[in-house]
XYZ file of N, CA and C in Angstrom:
852
model
N 3.861 15.868 -10.360
C 2.997 16.013 -9.219
C 3.844 16.401 -8.030
N 3.508 17.486 -7.458
C 4.352 17.971 -6.387
C 3.579 17.948 -5.095
N 3.931 17.011 -4.237
C 3.270 16.889 -2.957
C 4.324 16.650 -1.904
N 4.027 17.048 -0.672
C 4.932 16.934 0.461
C 6.102 17.891 0.356
N 6.116 18.756 -0.617
C 7.085 19.826 -0.669
C 6.441 20.935 -1.461
N 6.624 22.186 -1.076
C 5.943 23.286 -1.713
C 6.470 23.487 -3.124
N 5.568 23.490 -4.095
C 5.959 23.721 -5.473
C 4.973 24.699 -6.082
N 5.467 25.847 -6.489
C 4.655 26.892 -7.092
C 3.484 27.259 -6.211
N 3.655 27.137 -4.906
C 2.665 27.619 -3.958
C 1.504 26.692 -3.718
N 1.427 25.535 -4.376
C 0.296 24.645 -4.151
C 0.737 23.225 -4.357
N -0.081 22.306 -3.838
C 0.209 20.893 -4.018
C -1.031 20.241 -4.569
N -0.824 19.267 -5.445
C -1.955 18.655 -6.123
C -2.136 17.224 -5.649
N -3.344 16.766 -5.816
C -3.657 15.427 -5.337
C -3.082 14.382 -6.259
N -2.966 13.185 -5.705
C -2.406 12.069 -6.458
C -3.473 11.022 -6.643
N -3.480 10.306 -7.748
C -4.451 9.217 -7.934
C -4.180 8.099 -6.960
N -5.217 7.282 -6.714
C -5.064 6.177 -5.786
C -3.997 5.211 -6.235
N -3.508 4.432 -5.309
C -2.416 3.515 -5.591
C -2.935 2.100 -5.494
N -2.543 1.260 -6.415
C -2.941 -0.134 -6.379
C -1.705 -1.006 -6.467
N -1.782 -2.132 -5.816
C -0.717 -3.119 -5.904
C -1.226 -4.278 -6.740
N -0.409 -4.682 -7.686
C -0.819 -5.780 -8.548
C -0.021 -7.024 -8.269
N -0.695 -8.125 -7.983
C 0.010 -9.367 -7.726
C 0.187 -10.142 -9.019
N 1.341 -10.708 -9.199
C 1.615 -11.502 -10.389
C 2.061 -12.878 -9.961
N 1.186 -13.850 -10.146
C 1.579 -15.225 -9.844
C 1.417 -15.534 -8.377
N 2.428 -15.196 -7.569
C 2.417 -15.532 -6.160
C 2.564 -14.273 -5.337
N 2.165 -14.327 -4.022
C 2.270 -13.146 -3.178
C 3.686 -12.652 -3.007
N 4.694 -13.507 -3.295
C 6.073 -13.071 -3.084
C 6.563 -12.127 -4.168
N 5.820 -12.026 -5.254
C 6.195 -11.093 -6.316
C 5.099 -10.065 -6.427
N 5.460 -8.796 -6.199
C 4.440 -7.761 -6.268
C 4.967 -6.557 -7.006
N 4.061 -5.841 -7.615
C 4.419 -4.680 -8.416
C 3.709 -3.463 -7.858
N 4.451 -2.426 -7.687
C 3.883 -1.165 -7.219
C 3.862 -0.187 -8.383
N 2.677 0.190 -8.799
C 2.544 1.054 -9.972
C 2.927 2.475 -9.636
N 3.827 2.999 -10.448
C 4.241 4.389 -10.278
C 3.444 5.337 -11.154
N 2.720 4.806 -12.160
C 2.115 5.699 -13.137
C 3.226 6.433 -13.862
N 3.251 7.724 -13.740
C 4.324 8.531 -14.318
C 4.996 9.316 -13.221
N 6.328 9.396 -13.251
C 7.051 10.236 -12.311
C 6.835 11.678 -12.740
N 6.043 12.406 -11.982
C 5.759 13.787 -12.339
C 6.648 14.759 -11.590
N 7.614 14.251 -10.847
C 8.441 15.140 -10.036
C 9.700 15.574 -10.758
N 9.703 15.452 -12.052
C 10.831 15.967 -12.820
C 11.818 14.914 -13.246
N 11.507 13.637 -13.080
C 12.439 12.597 -13.495
C 12.390 12.475 -15.005
N 13.518 12.625 -15.634
C 13.572 12.539 -17.086
C 13.476 11.093 -17.521
N 12.772 10.824 -18.605
C 12.666 9.472 -19.145
C 13.013 9.530 -20.627
N 14.245 9.829 -20.884
C 14.705 9.924 -22.258
C 14.851 8.535 -22.845
N 15.109 8.479 -24.169
C 15.275 7.186 -24.827
C 16.508 6.470 -24.335
N 17.485 7.217 -23.843
C 18.716 6.589 -23.359
C 18.542 6.048 -21.948
N 17.813 6.785 -21.117
C 17.624 6.361 -19.735
C 16.150 6.446 -19.402
N 15.443 5.344 -19.527
C 14.009 5.344 -19.290
C 13.703 4.484 -18.076
N 12.993 5.063 -17.119
C 12.620 4.312 -15.936
C 11.450 3.399 -16.265
N 11.368 2.242 -15.645
C 10.235 1.352 -15.888
C 8.962 1.953 -15.338
N 7.805 1.516 -15.881
C 6.530 2.026 -15.407
C 6.119 1.393 -14.092
N 6.852 0.415 -13.633
C 6.567 -0.169 -12.343
C 7.866 -0.659 -11.725
N 7.801 -0.921 -10.449
C 8.953 -1.472 -9.751
C 8.580 -2.867 -9.306
N 9.287 -3.861 -9.785
C 8.998 -5.237 -9.398
C 10.047 -5.694 -8.409
N 9.590 -6.173 -7.300
C 10.509 -6.616 -6.267
C 10.070 -7.975 -5.769
N 11.026 -8.823 -5.487
C 10.736 -10.197 -5.090
C 11.221 -10.439 -3.673
N 10.347 -11.021 -2.893
C 10.712 -11.404 -1.535
C 10.854 -12.906 -1.474
N 12.053 -13.424 -1.411
C 12.229 -14.874 -1.386
C 11.727 -15.465 -0.090
N 11.187 -16.649 -0.186
C 10.711 -17.343 0.999
C 11.899 -17.983 1.718
N 12.703 -17.135 2.309
C 13.908 -17.603 2.968
C 13.566 -18.255 4.291
N 14.416 -19.166 4.716
C 14.243 -19.818 6.004
C 15.257 -19.260 6.973
N 14.998 -19.419 8.236
C 15.963 -19.005 9.239
C 17.166 -19.952 9.201
N 18.390 -19.551 9.523
C 18.750 -18.244 10.049
C 18.673 -17.146 9.009
N 18.685 -15.923 9.466
C 18.466 -14.765 8.622
C 19.536 -14.619 7.555
N 19.084 -14.309 6.332
C 20.019 -13.912 5.280
C 20.196 -12.410 5.415
N 21.296 -11.986 5.981
C 21.458 -10.590 6.377
C 22.213 -9.812 5.317
N 21.685 -8.637 4.957
C 22.327 -7.805 3.958
C 23.715 -7.413 4.423
N 24.678 -7.514 3.518
C 26.080 -7.171 3.761
C 26.752 -8.102 4.763
N 26.126 -9.250 5.044
C 26.768 -10.246 5.878
C 26.762 -9.943 7.357
N 26.081 -8.890 7.797
C 26.039 -8.560 9.213
C 24.933 -9.357 9.860
N 25.200 -9.978 11.008
C 24.194 -10.797 11.645
C 24.153 -10.549 13.125
N 23.044 -10.918 13.739
C 22.887 -10.701 15.171
C 22.425 -11.991 15.816
N 22.931 -12.254 16.994
C 22.550 -13.456 17.723
C 21.401 -13.183 18.686
N 20.922 -11.953 18.731
C 19.863 -11.620 19.669
C 18.584 -12.332 19.271
N 17.939 -13.012 20.232
C 16.724 -13.743 19.946
C 15.515 -12.821 19.833
N 15.491 -11.755 20.610
C 14.362 -10.845 20.572
C 14.374 -10.062 19.264
N 13.256 -10.092 18.569
C 13.175 -9.405 17.289
C 12.826 -7.947 17.526
N 13.677 -7.022 17.116
C 13.386 -5.606 17.324
C 12.279 -5.121 16.384
N 11.766 -3.942 16.648
C 10.732 -3.346 15.812
C 11.375 -2.600 14.644
N 11.075 -2.976 13.403
C 11.644 -2.260 12.262
C 11.051 -0.844 12.166
N 11.880 0.110 11.772
C 11.423 1.490 11.607
C 11.957 2.046 10.300
N 11.081 2.678 9.548
C 11.467 3.367 8.318
C 10.873 4.765 8.372
N 11.729 5.777 8.345
C 11.290 7.169 8.427
C 11.617 7.873 7.113
N 10.622 8.549 6.557
C 10.831 9.406 5.385
C 10.548 10.834 5.833
N 11.598 11.646 5.868
C 11.552 12.976 6.480
C 11.743 14.054 5.415
N 10.718 14.879 5.251
C 10.780 15.986 4.303
C 11.062 17.328 4.979
N 11.230 17.331 6.287
C 11.376 18.573 7.044
C 12.814 18.935 7.379
N 13.641 17.939 7.652
C 14.954 18.193 8.241
C 15.930 18.892 7.306
N 15.843 18.598 6.022
C 16.800 19.132 5.056
C 16.040 19.826 3.933
N 16.335 21.092 3.644
C 15.607 21.801 2.590
C 15.936 21.308 1.186
N 17.047 20.607 1.032
C 17.515 20.226 -0.299
C 17.438 18.736 -0.590
N 17.154 17.916 0.416
C 17.151 16.467 0.216
C 16.084 15.815 1.078
N 15.621 14.671 0.627
C 14.723 13.836 1.420
C 15.573 12.933 2.299
N 15.259 12.906 3.578
C 16.024 12.086 4.525
C 15.279 10.782 4.775
N 15.993 9.677 4.603
C 15.445 8.347 4.886
C 16.261 7.726 6.004
N 15.583 7.230 7.016
C 16.268 6.592 8.145
C 15.674 5.206 8.375
N 16.556 4.217 8.519
C 16.139 2.821 8.673
C 16.763 2.259 9.939
N 15.940 1.632 10.768
C 16.419 1.040 12.016
C 15.806 -0.346 12.187
N 16.625 -1.297 12.590
C 16.140 -2.636 12.937
C 17.052 -3.196 14.022
N 16.984 -2.578 15.200
C 17.882 -2.959 16.279
C 19.328 -2.757 15.844
N 20.166 -3.765 16.131
C 21.576 -3.700 15.715
C 21.858 -4.658 14.563
N 20.803 -5.033 13.806
C 20.943 -6.093 12.809
C 21.303 -5.607 11.417
N 21.206 -4.339 11.157
C 21.445 -3.845 9.800
C 22.926 -3.658 9.534
N 23.333 -3.975 8.298
C 24.696 -3.707 7.869
C 24.778 -2.338 7.218
N 25.585 -2.218 6.171
C 25.746 -0.930 5.493
C 24.658 -0.673 4.455
N 23.795 -1.672 4.207
C 22.645 -1.525 3.315
C 23.040 -1.116 1.895
N 24.102 -1.725 1.385
C 24.525 -1.417 0.030
C 23.466 -1.800 -0.994
N 22.787 -2.931 -0.768
C 21.743 -3.345 -1.697
C 20.560 -2.392 -1.660
N 20.253 -1.887 -0.491
C 19.166 -0.913 -0.382
C 19.527 0.369 -1.125
N 20.762 0.829 -0.978
C 21.183 2.024 -1.705
C 21.141 1.798 -3.211
N 21.537 0.603 -3.661
C 21.458 0.296 -5.089
C 20.012 0.286 -5.577
N 19.108 -0.221 -4.729
C 17.688 -0.227 -5.091
C 17.156 1.191 -5.229
N 17.594 2.083 -4.358
C 17.177 3.477 -4.449
C 17.723 4.125 -5.723
N 18.953 3.803 -6.061
C 19.532 4.345 -7.296
C 18.771 3.859 -8.514
N 18.259 2.624 -8.462
C 17.493 2.089 -9.580
C 16.159 2.803 -9.760
N 15.714 3.540 -8.739
C 14.488 4.325 -8.839
C 14.740 5.714 -9.425
N 15.962 5.983 -9.836
C 16.293 7.295 -10.375
C 16.680 8.283 -9.303
N 17.207 7.776 -8.191
C 17.567 8.630 -7.062
C 19.078 8.676 -6.887
N 19.530 9.717 -6.240
C 20.950 9.887 -5.949
C 21.126 9.976 -4.441
N 21.933 9.084 -3.873
C 22.233 9.120 -2.440
C 23.386 10.094 -2.255
N 23.068 11.296 -1.788
C 24.095 12.337 -1.691
C 24.902 12.214 -0.403
N 24.335 11.554 0.605
C 25.058 11.409 1.865
C 24.476 10.230 2.631
N 25.340 9.478 3.287
C 24.895 8.352 4.108
C 25.741 8.312 5.375
N 25.081 8.089 6.495
C 25.817 7.946 7.745
C 25.074 7.007 8.686
N 25.757 6.583 9.715
C 25.220 5.650 10.703
C 25.475 6.212 12.087
N 24.481 6.118 12.958
C 24.705 6.487 14.354
C 24.017 5.477 15.258
N 24.501 5.360 16.460
C 24.002 4.390 17.426
C 23.352 5.102 18.595
N 22.285 4.498 19.117
C 21.711 4.938 20.382
C 21.111 3.714 21.069
N 20.336 3.935 22.097
C 19.812 2.812 22.880
C 18.846 1.933 22.084
N 18.263 2.469 21.006
C 17.318 1.689 20.207
C 17.997 0.889 19.105
N 19.296 1.116 18.896
C 20.019 0.336 17.902
C 20.803 1.203 16.941
N 21.070 0.642 15.772
C 21.852 1.322 14.750
C 20.919 1.970 13.735
N 21.141 3.246 13.472
C 20.305 4.007 12.555
C 21.085 4.294 11.272
N 20.592 3.775 10.151
C 21.176 4.072 8.843
C 20.395 5.226 8.232
N 21.100 6.304 7.935
C 20.452 7.540 7.499
C 20.995 7.948 6.123
N 20.082 8.177 5.176
C 20.456 8.572 3.828
C 19.808 9.900 3.477
N 20.558 10.740 2.773
C 20.000 11.943 2.152
C 19.906 11.662 0.664
N 18.705 11.708 0.092
C 18.514 11.344 -1.301
C 17.859 12.487 -2.071
N 18.181 12.555 -3.358
C 17.600 13.547 -4.250
C 17.208 12.887 -5.558
N 16.405 13.600 -6.326
C 16.084 13.180 -7.671
C 17.348 13.296 -8.522
N 17.739 12.211 -9.146
C 19.000 12.188 -9.899
C 19.013 13.214 -11.023
N 17.855 13.503 -11.595
C 17.804 14.345 -12.787
C 17.589 15.818 -12.468
N 16.967 16.118 -11.339
C 16.741 17.519 -10.973
C 17.666 17.986 -9.862
N 18.237 17.036 -9.110
C 19.088 17.383 -7.982
C 18.309 17.887 -6.778
N 16.995 17.731 -6.803
C 16.158 18.236 -5.717
C 15.583 17.105 -4.885
N 15.011 17.461 -3.742
C 14.379 16.470 -2.886
C 13.157 15.883 -3.584
N 12.698 14.750 -3.106
C 11.596 14.038 -3.733
C 10.277 14.672 -3.297
N 9.438 15.058 -4.263
C 8.172 15.680 -3.903
C 6.960 14.957 -4.486
N 7.174 13.815 -5.100
C 6.083 13.023 -5.661
C 5.673 11.956 -4.645
N 4.418 11.973 -4.160
C 4.026 10.987 -3.146
C 4.075 9.548 -3.644
N 3.835 9.341 -4.944
C 3.940 7.987 -5.481
C 5.370 7.475 -5.387
N 6.317 8.331 -5.705
C 7.722 7.925 -5.615
C 8.154 7.761 -4.162
N 7.668 8.623 -3.286
C 7.982 8.480 -1.857
C 7.458 7.152 -1.312
N 6.245 6.780 -1.727
C 5.692 5.500 -1.274
C 6.471 4.326 -1.858
N 6.915 4.455 -3.108
C 7.728 3.403 -3.716
C 9.055 3.247 -2.981
N 9.649 4.365 -2.562
C 10.875 4.314 -1.760
C 10.629 3.538 -0.478
N 9.529 3.850 0.186
C 9.204 3.171 1.449
C 9.009 1.672 1.240
N 8.237 1.293 0.216
C 7.975 -0.124 -0.024
C 9.229 -0.864 -0.482
N 10.095 -0.185 -1.224
C 11.347 -0.800 -1.654
C 12.230 -1.109 -0.448
N 12.315 -0.173 0.492
C 13.113 -0.390 1.697
C 12.539 -1.535 2.521
N 11.218 -1.559 2.679
C 10.584 -2.631 3.445
C 10.778 -3.976 2.753
N 10.683 -4.002 1.422
C 10.914 -5.246 0.695
C 12.325 -5.773 0.912
N 13.318 -4.876 0.864
C 14.694 -5.304 1.107
C 14.867 -5.831 2.518
N 14.179 -5.221 3.478
C 14.263 -5.712 4.850
C 13.663 -7.107 4.956
N 12.535 -7.338 4.289
C 11.929 -8.662 4.288
C 12.825 -9.689 3.609
N 13.564 -9.242 2.595
C 14.430 -10.161 1.864
C 15.654 -10.550 2.677
N 16.328 -9.572 3.247
C 17.583 -9.850 3.945
C 17.406 -10.122 5.435
N 16.265 -9.752 5.961
C 15.948 -10.006 7.375
C 14.546 -10.596 7.448
N 14.358 -11.845 7.017
C 13.004 -12.417 6.989
C 12.342 -12.471 8.357
N 13.126 -12.416 9.431
C 12.513 -12.413 10.761
C 11.731 -11.128 11.018
N 11.993 -10.073 10.232
C 11.238 -8.826 10.382
C 9.800 -8.983 9.902
N 9.531 -10.058 9.168
C 8.197 -10.289 8.616
C 7.110 -10.252 9.686
N 7.391 -10.836 10.844
C 6.380 -10.890 11.912
C 6.163 -9.554 12.581
N 7.008 -8.568 12.258
C 6.911 -7.251 12.872
C 6.407 -6.184 11.902
N 6.112 -6.571 10.655
C 5.710 -5.612 9.642
C 4.342 -5.985 9.074
N 3.523 -4.962 8.809
C 2.194 -5.220 8.264
C 2.280 -5.960 6.939
N 3.264 -5.597 6.097
C 3.385 -6.227 4.801
C 3.964 -7.625 4.887
N 4.416 -8.043 6.063
C 4.852 -9.407 6.252
C 3.724 -10.406 6.121
N 2.472 -9.947 6.320
C 1.320 -10.838 6.218
C 1.161 -11.372 4.796
N 1.542 -10.574 3.809
C 1.391 -10.978 2.408
C 2.700 -11.371 1.761
N 3.777 -10.642 2.109
C 5.024 -10.802 1.379
C 6.140 -11.436 2.198
N 5.929 -11.712 3.457
C 6.981 -12.239 4.306
C 6.875 -13.731 4.549
N 7.820 -14.253 5.316
C 7.843 -15.684 5.614
C 6.972 -16.028 6.815
N 6.662 -15.020 7.635
C 5.864 -15.251 8.830
C 4.987 -14.032 9.080
N 3.672 -14.210 9.056
C 2.785 -13.063 9.263
C 2.833 -12.579 10.708
N 2.446 -11.341 10.957
C 2.390 -10.847 12.335
C 1.444 -11.677 13.187
N 1.818 -11.879 14.442
C 0.985 -12.670 15.335
C -0.321 -11.959 15.669
N -0.271 -10.643 15.748
C -1.455 -9.873 16.093
C -1.864 -8.992 14.933
N -3.165 -8.824 14.767
C -3.689 -7.906 13.779
C -4.090 -6.605 14.464
N -3.824 -5.516 13.780
C -4.122 -4.210 14.344
C -5.564 -3.842 14.031
N -6.325 -3.463 15.054
C -7.674 -2.964 14.867
C -7.575 -1.514 14.400
N -8.006 -1.251 13.170
C -7.854 0.079 12.590
C -8.577 1.125 13.418
N -9.777 0.801 13.901
C -10.539 1.776 14.678
C -9.815 2.164 15.960
N -9.191 1.187 16.606
C -8.476 1.462 17.859
C -7.159 2.172 17.589
N -6.471 1.753 16.526
C -5.132 2.294 16.260
C -5.172 3.700 15.667
N -6.265 4.063 15.017
C -6.320 5.336 14.299
C -6.536 6.512 15.247
N -5.633 7.472 15.153
C -5.729 8.709 15.924
C -5.435 9.868 14.979
N -6.279 10.858 15.010
C -6.119 12.024 14.147
C -6.148 13.276 15.016
N -5.083 14.062 14.931
C -4.995 15.289 15.716
C -4.500 16.423 14.821
N -5.020 17.623 15.083
C -4.616 18.814 14.328
C -4.227 19.896 15.327
N -3.020 20.445 15.151
C -2.479 21.429 16.081
C -2.134 22.713 15.331
N -2.019 23.786 16.074
C -1.507 25.023 15.501
C -0.036 24.873 15.154
N 0.368 25.498 14.052
C 1.755 25.362 13.585
C 2.224 26.691 12.989
N 2.066 27.744 13.755
C 2.476 29.061 13.277
C 1.323 29.824 12.668
N 1.590 31.009 12.144
C 0.522 31.878 11.640
C -0.067 31.452 10.301
N 0.622 30.563 9.576
C 0.194 30.260 8.212
C -0.149 28.802 7.958
N -0.021 27.951 8.971
C -0.285 26.538 8.705
C -0.672 25.804 9.987
N -1.125 24.576 9.800
C -1.477 23.680 10.900
C -0.659 22.406 10.777
N -0.587 21.643 11.867
C 0.112 20.363 11.867
C -0.912 19.249 12.014
N -0.997 18.412 10.991
C -1.891 17.255 11.009
C -1.081 16.014 11.350
N -1.518 15.277 12.370
C -0.846 14.050 12.786
C -1.838 12.898 12.673
N -1.473 11.893 11.884
C -2.322 10.721 11.673
C -1.556 9.479 12.084
N -2.111 8.730 13.015
C -1.551 7.436 13.417
C -2.561 6.362 13.067
N -2.109 5.314 12.379
C -3.035 4.272 11.960
C -2.270 2.994 11.620
N -2.998 1.943 11.286
C -2.387 0.679 10.875
C -1.737 0.858 9.501
N -0.557 0.291 9.335
C 0.163 0.432 8.073
C -0.418 -0.493 7.024
N -0.268 -0.090 5.775
C -0.615 -0.921 4.624
C 0.023 -0.304 3.389
N 0.187 -1.069 2.321
C 0.767 -0.524 1.098
C -0.091 0.592 0.514
N 0.562 1.634 0.011
C -0.147 2.730 -0.630
C -0.694 3.777 0.313
N -0.428 3.629 1.609
C -1.050 4.517 2.593
C -0.621 5.971 2.417
N 0.651 6.221 2.173
C 1.132 7.594 2.051
C 0.417 8.319 0.912
N 0.344 7.675 -0.238
C -0.305 8.295 -1.392
C -1.767 8.575 -1.100
N -2.440 7.618 -0.493
C -3.872 7.777 -0.252
C -4.173 8.853 0.786
N -3.315 8.979 1.797
C -3.505 10.047 2.773
C -3.383 11.418 2.111
N -2.365 11.579 1.286
C -2.185 12.856 0.597
C -3.372 13.151 -0.307
N -3.890 12.132 -0.971
C -5.017 12.336 -1.871
C -6.251 12.803 -1.120
N -6.575 12.168 -0.003
C -7.788 12.543 0.720
C -7.662 13.946 1.299
N -6.442 14.348 1.674
C -6.226 15.704 2.197
C -6.402 16.731 1.095
N -5.760 16.511 -0.033
C -5.797 17.491 -1.120
C -7.142 17.500 -1.845
N -7.903 16.414 -1.750
C -9.219 16.382 -2.391
C -10.192 17.376 -1.764
N -9.927 17.815 -0.535
C -10.784 18.837 0.080
C -10.062 20.187 0.095
N -9.166 20.354 -0.889
C -8.510 21.640 -1.159
C -7.597 22.115 -0.031
N -7.048 21.191 0.726
C -6.052 21.524 1.742
C -4.671 21.296 1.138
N -3.781 22.235 1.338
C -2.436 22.170 0.788
C -1.494 21.472 1.759
N -0.740 20.509 1.258
C 0.295 19.836 2.043
C 1.632 20.474 1.697
N 2.261 21.094 2.680
C 3.513 21.804 2.426
C 4.734 20.904 2.580
N 4.749 20.082 3.602
C 5.852 19.149 3.835
C 5.388 18.164 4.894
N 6.265 17.261 5.280
C 5.840 16.299 6.289
C 6.863 15.227 6.573
N 6.443 14.281 7.387
C 7.276 13.132 7.757
C 6.374 11.918 7.840
N 6.863 10.787 7.340
C 6.070 9.564 7.300
C 6.874 8.454 7.953
N 6.436 8.014 9.127
C 7.179 7.028 9.914
C 6.438 5.698 9.929
N 7.129 4.649 9.525
C 6.608 3.289 9.644
C 7.327 2.628 10.800
N 6.580 2.227 11.809
C 7.163 1.578 12.983
C 6.411 0.292 13.256
N 6.982 -0.818 12.789
C 6.318 -2.102 12.952
C 5.020 -2.142 12.166
N 3.929 -2.424 12.858
C 2.626 -2.563 12.219
C 1.900 -1.241 12.064
N 2.474 -0.168 12.585
C 1.795 1.122 12.618
C 2.523 2.166 11.785
N 1.797 3.192 11.422
C 2.366 4.322 10.687
C 1.936 5.615 11.365
N 2.869 6.549 11.434
C 2.568 7.881 11.966
C 2.987 8.900 10.921
N 2.019 9.654 10.424
C 2.285 10.670 9.409
C 2.059 12.049 9.994
N 3.002 12.935 9.730
C 2.882 14.326 10.174
C 2.957 15.223 8.944
N 1.903 16.010 8.723
C 1.835 16.885 7.559
C 1.663 18.338 8.008
N 2.448 19.227 7.437
C 2.231 20.660 7.616
C 1.244 21.087 6.528
N 0.074 21.527 6.943
C -1.007 21.781 5.999
C -1.557 23.191 6.174
N -2.221 23.680 5.141
C -2.835 25.011 5.199
C -4.016 25.063 4.245
N -4.853 26.060 4.452
C -5.971 26.318 3.552
C -5.905 27.777 3.128
N -5.599 27.999 1.876
C -5.426 29.346 1.332
C -4.386 30.136 2.135
N -3.275 29.453 2.399
C -2.127 30.052 3.102
C -2.463 30.471 4.532
N -3.432 29.806 5.131
C -3.801 30.078 6.515
C -3.987 28.755 7.251
N -3.930 28.778 8.594
C -4.204 27.548 9.338
C -5.619 27.044 9.060
N -5.818 25.767 9.265
C -7.130 25.161 9.015
C -8.093 25.546 10.140
N -9.257 26.084 9.776
C -10.273 26.464 10.756
C -10.947 25.254 11.375
N -11.706 25.494 12.438
C -12.319 24.397 13.191
C -13.291 23.589 12.328
N -14.098 24.247 11.513
C -15.074 23.517 10.707
C -14.376 22.632 9.671
N -13.318 23.161 9.053
C -12.576 22.374 8.074
C -11.770 21.266 8.751
N -11.310 21.508 9.964
C -10.641 20.462 10.734
C -11.565 19.265 10.927
N -12.842 19.542 11.222
C -13.801 18.463 11.437
C -14.051 17.695 10.146
N -14.160 18.440 9.035
C -14.341 17.779 7.737
C -13.146 16.890 7.418
N -11.947 17.407 7.637
C -10.727 16.644 7.365
C -10.651 15.404 8.234
N -10.912 15.559 9.522
C -10.850 14.429 10.445
C -11.861 13.353 10.069
N -13.098 13.760 9.762
C -14.138 12.795 9.390
C -13.792 12.087 8.083
N -13.246 12.835 7.124
C -12.882 12.236 5.838
C -11.792 11.187 6.011
N -10.778 11.511 6.824
C -9.688 10.565 7.053
C -10.178 9.322 7.787
N -11.008 9.511 8.790
C -11.507 8.347 9.537
C -12.346 7.446 8.632
N -13.195 8.038 7.838
C -14.021 7.244 6.921
C -13.137 6.485 5.935
N -12.156 7.178 5.382
C -11.273 6.544 4.411
C -10.466 5.413 5.034
N -9.906 5.638 6.206
C -9.052 4.636 6.829
C -9.842 3.389 7.235
N -11.120 3.555 7.511
C -11.953 2.395 7.822
C -12.386 1.660 6.567
N -12.403 2.369 5.446
C -12.817 1.772 4.176
C -11.739 2.053 3.135
N -10.587 1.380 3.236
C -9.480 1.664 2.309
C -9.882 1.376 0.883
N -9.258 2.160 -0.037
C -9.617 2.031 -1.451
C -8.862 0.930 -2.164
N -7.852 0.338 -1.499
C -7.087 -0.736 -2.133
C -8.009 -1.940 -2.353
N -8.172 -2.364 -3.583
C -9.064 -3.445 -3.906
C -8.414 -4.791 -3.657
N -9.226 -5.753 -3.218
C -8.700 -7.086 -2.957
C -8.111 -7.682 -4.243
N -8.703 -7.338 -5.383
C -8.220 -7.904 -6.650
C -6.853 -7.384 -7.019
N -6.389 -6.328 -6.339
C -5.090 -5.773 -6.702
C -3.936 -6.560 -6.105
N -4.218 -7.507 -5.213
C -3.149 -8.313 -4.623
C -2.980 -9.601 -5.413
């Protein structure tokens, strides 16, 4: 399944994503179905059909990955960016949590366990904190990740590791309500938080920007609702910032920008979907 990157001139929709709870909320499984982005599953090296990750109910002080710790009392806003635009050959992942993150060796190992290759890693500092940036590819094809299910699994794996090694981030993340040690103090009103805008993006495509409350499976479901109305997703960026998510997709309809009537259909479909998410309560 090739989505978020152009493959043979078109992108196909992805089935809905469900999260299955096993036993307690601290253990959750994210179903991958099948990796359709070219990941080989030979008898010698076979990827599991799901990724199981455990978030321990750790107590403060923070159990910090790689032993790096911060004495700052103010909890920064966690950020996870999955960027398909910046590099033509690799998917860029950027993780920020103030100045509290170490070298994230465990996170890199978790990515490798998904069948990925970290081709480059670097760190830079600015006023918002320390940014850990990885360039990752499919280990078996050497190409950037174009399967939305795998991209969402990457995002959830990173967030799970943050909850594990930085349990104080739980109160700043939507998934902290189910999998963290402390749920967010405020709940996001989906109707208020949701913003959908479509802009011109050159002669052959449009730019779709969706801002809404974060939840598991959101990336996959957004791509599905877009492609279900025959709109092609060429590439994009998916940013998780605290309780909110901002997705930017370069989209087209028959290799042309989206017309006004189709823009309205797309906007209405997304708003309806985001107000009535398909994730079933029984899946937790």
